[in-house]
PDB file of C-alpha atoms and ligand atoms in Angstrom:
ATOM      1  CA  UNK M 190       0.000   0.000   0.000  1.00 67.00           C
ATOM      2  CA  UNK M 191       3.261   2.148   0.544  1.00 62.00           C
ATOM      3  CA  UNK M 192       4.635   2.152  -2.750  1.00 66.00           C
ATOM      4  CA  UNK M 193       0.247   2.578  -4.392  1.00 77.00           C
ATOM      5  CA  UNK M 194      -0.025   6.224  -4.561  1.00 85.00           C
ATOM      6  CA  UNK M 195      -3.935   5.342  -6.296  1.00 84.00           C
ATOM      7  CA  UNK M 196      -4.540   2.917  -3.510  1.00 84.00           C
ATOM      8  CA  UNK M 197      -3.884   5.343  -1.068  1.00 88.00           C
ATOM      9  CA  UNK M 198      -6.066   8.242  -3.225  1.00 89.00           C
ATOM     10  CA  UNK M 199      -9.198   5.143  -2.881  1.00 88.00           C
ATOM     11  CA  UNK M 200      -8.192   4.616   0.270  1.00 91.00           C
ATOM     12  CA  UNK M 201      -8.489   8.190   0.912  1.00 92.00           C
ATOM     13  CA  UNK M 202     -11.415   8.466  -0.917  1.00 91.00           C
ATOM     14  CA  UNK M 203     -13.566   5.542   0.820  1.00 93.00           C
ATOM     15  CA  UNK M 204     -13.041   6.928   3.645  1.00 95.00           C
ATOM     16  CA  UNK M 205     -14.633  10.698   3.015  1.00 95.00           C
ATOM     17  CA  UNK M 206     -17.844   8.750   0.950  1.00 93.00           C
ATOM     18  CA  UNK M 207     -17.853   6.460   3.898  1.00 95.00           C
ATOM     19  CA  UNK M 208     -18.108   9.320   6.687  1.00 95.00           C
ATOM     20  CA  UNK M 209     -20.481  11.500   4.042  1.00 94.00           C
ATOM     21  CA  UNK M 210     -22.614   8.537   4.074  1.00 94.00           C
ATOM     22  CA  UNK M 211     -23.009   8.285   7.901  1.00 95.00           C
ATOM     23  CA  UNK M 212     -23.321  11.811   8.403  1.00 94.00           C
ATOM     24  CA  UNK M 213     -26.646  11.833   5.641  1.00 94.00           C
ATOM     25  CA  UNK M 214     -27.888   8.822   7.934  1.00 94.00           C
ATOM     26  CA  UNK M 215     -28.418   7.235   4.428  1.00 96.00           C
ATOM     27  CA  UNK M 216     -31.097   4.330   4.209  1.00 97.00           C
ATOM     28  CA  UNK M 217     -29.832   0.857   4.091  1.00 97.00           C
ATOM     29  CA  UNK M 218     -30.150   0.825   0.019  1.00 97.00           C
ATOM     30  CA  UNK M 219     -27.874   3.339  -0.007  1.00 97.00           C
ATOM     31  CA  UNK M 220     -25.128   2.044   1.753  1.00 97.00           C
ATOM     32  CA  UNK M 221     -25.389  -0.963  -0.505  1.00 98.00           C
ATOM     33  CA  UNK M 222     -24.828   1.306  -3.625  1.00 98.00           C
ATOM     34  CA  UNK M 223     -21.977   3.054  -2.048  1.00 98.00           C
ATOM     35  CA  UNK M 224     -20.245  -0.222  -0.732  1.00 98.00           C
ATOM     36  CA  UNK M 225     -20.709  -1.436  -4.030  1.00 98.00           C
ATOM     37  CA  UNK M 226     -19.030   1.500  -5.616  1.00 98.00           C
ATOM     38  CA  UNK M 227     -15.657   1.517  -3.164  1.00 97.00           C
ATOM     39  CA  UNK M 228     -15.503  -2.394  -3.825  1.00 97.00           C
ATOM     40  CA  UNK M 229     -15.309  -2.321  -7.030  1.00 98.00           C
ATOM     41  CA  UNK M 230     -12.951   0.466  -7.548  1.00 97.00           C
ATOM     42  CA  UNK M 231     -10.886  -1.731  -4.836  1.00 96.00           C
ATOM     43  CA  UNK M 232     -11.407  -5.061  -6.574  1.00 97.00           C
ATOM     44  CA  UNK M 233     -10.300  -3.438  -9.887  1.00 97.00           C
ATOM     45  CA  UNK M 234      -7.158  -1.506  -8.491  1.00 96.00           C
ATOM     46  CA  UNK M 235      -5.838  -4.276  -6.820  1.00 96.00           C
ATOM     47  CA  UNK M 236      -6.632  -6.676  -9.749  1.00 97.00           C
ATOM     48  CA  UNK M 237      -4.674  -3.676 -11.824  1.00 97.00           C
ATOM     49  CA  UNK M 238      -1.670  -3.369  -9.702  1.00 96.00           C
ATOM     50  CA  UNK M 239      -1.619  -7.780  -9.627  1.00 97.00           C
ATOM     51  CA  UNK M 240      -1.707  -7.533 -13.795  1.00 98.00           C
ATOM     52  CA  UNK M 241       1.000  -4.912 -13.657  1.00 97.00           C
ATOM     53  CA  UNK M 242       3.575  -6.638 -11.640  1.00 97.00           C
ATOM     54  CA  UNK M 243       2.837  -9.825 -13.570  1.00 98.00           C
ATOM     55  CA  UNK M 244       3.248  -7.935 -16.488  1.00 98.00           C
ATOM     56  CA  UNK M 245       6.962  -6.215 -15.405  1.00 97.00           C
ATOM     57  CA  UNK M 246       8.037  -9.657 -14.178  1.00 97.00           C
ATOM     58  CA  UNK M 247       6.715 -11.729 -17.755  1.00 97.00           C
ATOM     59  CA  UNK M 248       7.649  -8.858 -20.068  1.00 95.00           C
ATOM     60  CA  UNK M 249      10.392  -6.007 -18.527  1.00 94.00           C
ATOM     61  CA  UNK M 250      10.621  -4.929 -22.614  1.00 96.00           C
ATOM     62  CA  UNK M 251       8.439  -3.207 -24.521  1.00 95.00           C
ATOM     63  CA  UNK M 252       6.333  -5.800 -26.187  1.00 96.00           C
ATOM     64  CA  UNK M 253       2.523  -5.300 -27.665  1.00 97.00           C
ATOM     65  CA  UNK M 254       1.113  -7.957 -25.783  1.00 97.00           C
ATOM     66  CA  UNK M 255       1.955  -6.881 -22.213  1.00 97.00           C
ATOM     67  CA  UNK M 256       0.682  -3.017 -23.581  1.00 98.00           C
ATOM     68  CA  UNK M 257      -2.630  -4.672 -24.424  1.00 98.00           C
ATOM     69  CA  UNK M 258      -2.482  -6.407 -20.518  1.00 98.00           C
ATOM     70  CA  UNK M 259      -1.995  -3.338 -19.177  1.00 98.00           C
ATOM     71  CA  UNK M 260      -4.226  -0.816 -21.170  1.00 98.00           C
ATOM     72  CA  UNK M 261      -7.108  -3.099 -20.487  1.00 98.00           C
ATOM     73  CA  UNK M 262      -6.714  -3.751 -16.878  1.00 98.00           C
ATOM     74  CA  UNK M 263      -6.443   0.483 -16.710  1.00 98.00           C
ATOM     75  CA  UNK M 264      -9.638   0.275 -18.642  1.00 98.00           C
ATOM     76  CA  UNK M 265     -11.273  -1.753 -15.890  1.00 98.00           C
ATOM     77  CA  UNK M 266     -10.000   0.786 -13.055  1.00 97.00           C
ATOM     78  CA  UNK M 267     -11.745   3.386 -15.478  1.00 97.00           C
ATOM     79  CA  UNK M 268     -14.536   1.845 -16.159  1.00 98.00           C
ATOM     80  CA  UNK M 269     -15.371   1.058 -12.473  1.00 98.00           C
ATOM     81  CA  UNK M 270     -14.172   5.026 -11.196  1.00 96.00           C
ATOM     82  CA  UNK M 271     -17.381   6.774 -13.707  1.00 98.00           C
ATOM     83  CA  UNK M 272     -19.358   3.792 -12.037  1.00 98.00           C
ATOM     84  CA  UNK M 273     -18.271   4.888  -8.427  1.00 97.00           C
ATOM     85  CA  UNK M 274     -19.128   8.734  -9.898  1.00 96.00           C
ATOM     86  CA  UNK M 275     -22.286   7.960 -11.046  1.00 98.00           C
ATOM     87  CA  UNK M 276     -23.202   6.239  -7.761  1.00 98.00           C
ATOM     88  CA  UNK M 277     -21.950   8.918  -5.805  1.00 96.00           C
ATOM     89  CA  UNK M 278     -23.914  11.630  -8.058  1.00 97.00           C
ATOM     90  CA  UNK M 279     -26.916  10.048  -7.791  1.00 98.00           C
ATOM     91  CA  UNK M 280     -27.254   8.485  -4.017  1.00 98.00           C
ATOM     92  CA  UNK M 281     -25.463  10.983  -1.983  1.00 97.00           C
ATOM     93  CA  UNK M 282     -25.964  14.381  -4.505  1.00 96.00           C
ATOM     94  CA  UNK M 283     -29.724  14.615  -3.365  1.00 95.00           C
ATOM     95  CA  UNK M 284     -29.200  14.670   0.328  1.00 95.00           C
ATOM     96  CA  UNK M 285     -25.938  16.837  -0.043  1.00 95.00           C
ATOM     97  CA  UNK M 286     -28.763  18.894  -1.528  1.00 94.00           C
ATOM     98  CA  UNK M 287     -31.081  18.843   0.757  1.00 93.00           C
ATOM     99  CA  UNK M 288     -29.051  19.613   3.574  1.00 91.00           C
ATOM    100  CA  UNK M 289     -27.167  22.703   2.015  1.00 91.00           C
ATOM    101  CA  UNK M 290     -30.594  24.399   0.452  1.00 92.00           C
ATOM    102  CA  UNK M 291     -33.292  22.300   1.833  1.00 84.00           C
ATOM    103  CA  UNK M 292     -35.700  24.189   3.991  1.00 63.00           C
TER     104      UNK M 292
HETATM  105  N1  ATP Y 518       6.323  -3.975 -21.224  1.00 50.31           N
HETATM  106  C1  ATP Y 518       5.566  -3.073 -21.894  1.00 50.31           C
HETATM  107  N2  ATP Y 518       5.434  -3.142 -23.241  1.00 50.31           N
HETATM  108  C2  ATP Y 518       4.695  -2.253 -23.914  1.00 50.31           C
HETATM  109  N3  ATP Y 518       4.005  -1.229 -23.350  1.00 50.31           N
HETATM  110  C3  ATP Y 518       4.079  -1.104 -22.014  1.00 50.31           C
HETATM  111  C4  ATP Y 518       4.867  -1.996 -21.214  1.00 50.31           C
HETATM  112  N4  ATP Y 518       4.760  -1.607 -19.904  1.00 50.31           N
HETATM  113  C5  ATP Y 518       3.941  -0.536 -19.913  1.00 50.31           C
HETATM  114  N5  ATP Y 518       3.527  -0.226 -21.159  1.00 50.31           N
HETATM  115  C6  ATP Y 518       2.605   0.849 -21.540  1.00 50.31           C
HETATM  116  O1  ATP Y 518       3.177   2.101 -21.184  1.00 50.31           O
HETATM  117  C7  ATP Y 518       2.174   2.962 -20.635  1.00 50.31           C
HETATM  118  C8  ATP Y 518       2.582   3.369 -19.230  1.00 50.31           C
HETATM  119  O2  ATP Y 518       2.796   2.213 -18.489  1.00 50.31           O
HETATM  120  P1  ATP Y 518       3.603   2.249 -17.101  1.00 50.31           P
HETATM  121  O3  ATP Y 518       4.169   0.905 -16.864  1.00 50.31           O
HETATM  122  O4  ATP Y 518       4.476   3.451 -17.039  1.00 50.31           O
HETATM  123  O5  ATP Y 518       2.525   2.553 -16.110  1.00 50.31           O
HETATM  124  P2  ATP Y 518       1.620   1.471 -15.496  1.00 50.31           P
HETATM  125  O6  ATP Y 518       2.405   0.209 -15.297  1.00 50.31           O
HETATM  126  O7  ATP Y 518       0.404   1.363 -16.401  1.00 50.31           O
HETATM  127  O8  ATP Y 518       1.245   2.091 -14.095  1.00 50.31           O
HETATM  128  P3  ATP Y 518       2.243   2.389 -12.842  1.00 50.31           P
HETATM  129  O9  ATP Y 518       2.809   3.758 -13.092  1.00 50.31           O
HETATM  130  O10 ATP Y 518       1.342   2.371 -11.653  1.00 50.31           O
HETATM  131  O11 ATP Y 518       3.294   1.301 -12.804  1.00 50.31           O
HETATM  132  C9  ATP Y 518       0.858   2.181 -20.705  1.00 50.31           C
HETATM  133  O12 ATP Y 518       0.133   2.531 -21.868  1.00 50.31           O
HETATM  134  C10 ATP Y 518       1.301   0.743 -20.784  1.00 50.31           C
HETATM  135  O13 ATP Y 518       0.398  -0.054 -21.497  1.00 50.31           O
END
């Protein structure tokens, strides 16, 4: 985790969603959305960072095959950060709301 500057920016990152989410007192449906959100941005870094390694170990020169590896596995980190944004938008951007201009 050390030597993961991203892991520690989703660490850092669960965390505040985490603590927004308490302080909104969100309803049990939306606690599922958000722990699905920080899991899979989790599951896909860590599967990223496995496919990287293996990738530096199998192929330390520049070969098409390991690009290919990695692009996709940065295309499942990507893929799974616009879902986390979207969740975020949409479950905790209405209470945010409500408590800021909300009579
Ligand atoms: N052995 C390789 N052969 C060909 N392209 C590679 C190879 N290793 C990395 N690349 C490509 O170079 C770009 C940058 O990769 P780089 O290894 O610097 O970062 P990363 O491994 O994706 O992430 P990190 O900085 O966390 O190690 C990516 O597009 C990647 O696909």
């Amino acid at each position: 985790m050390k030597n993961e500057p991203h892991m520690r920016m989703h660490l850092g990152a669960a965390i505040i969603v985490l603590a927004a989410a308490a302080w909104l007192k969100l309803p049990i449906e939306g606690w599922l959305w958000i722990l699905s959100a920080v899991a899979a941005v989790w599951v896909t870094e860590l599967l990223n960072t496995a496919v990287e390694r293996a990738v530096d170990l199998a192929s330390p020169d520049s070969n098409h095959l390991a690009k290919v590896a990695k692009d996709a596995a940065a295309g499942a980190v990507l893929v799974a950060s616009l879902y986390s944004a979207a969740i975020g938008v949409l479950v905790l951007g209405p209470p945010i709301w409500d408590r800021l201009f909300g009579g």
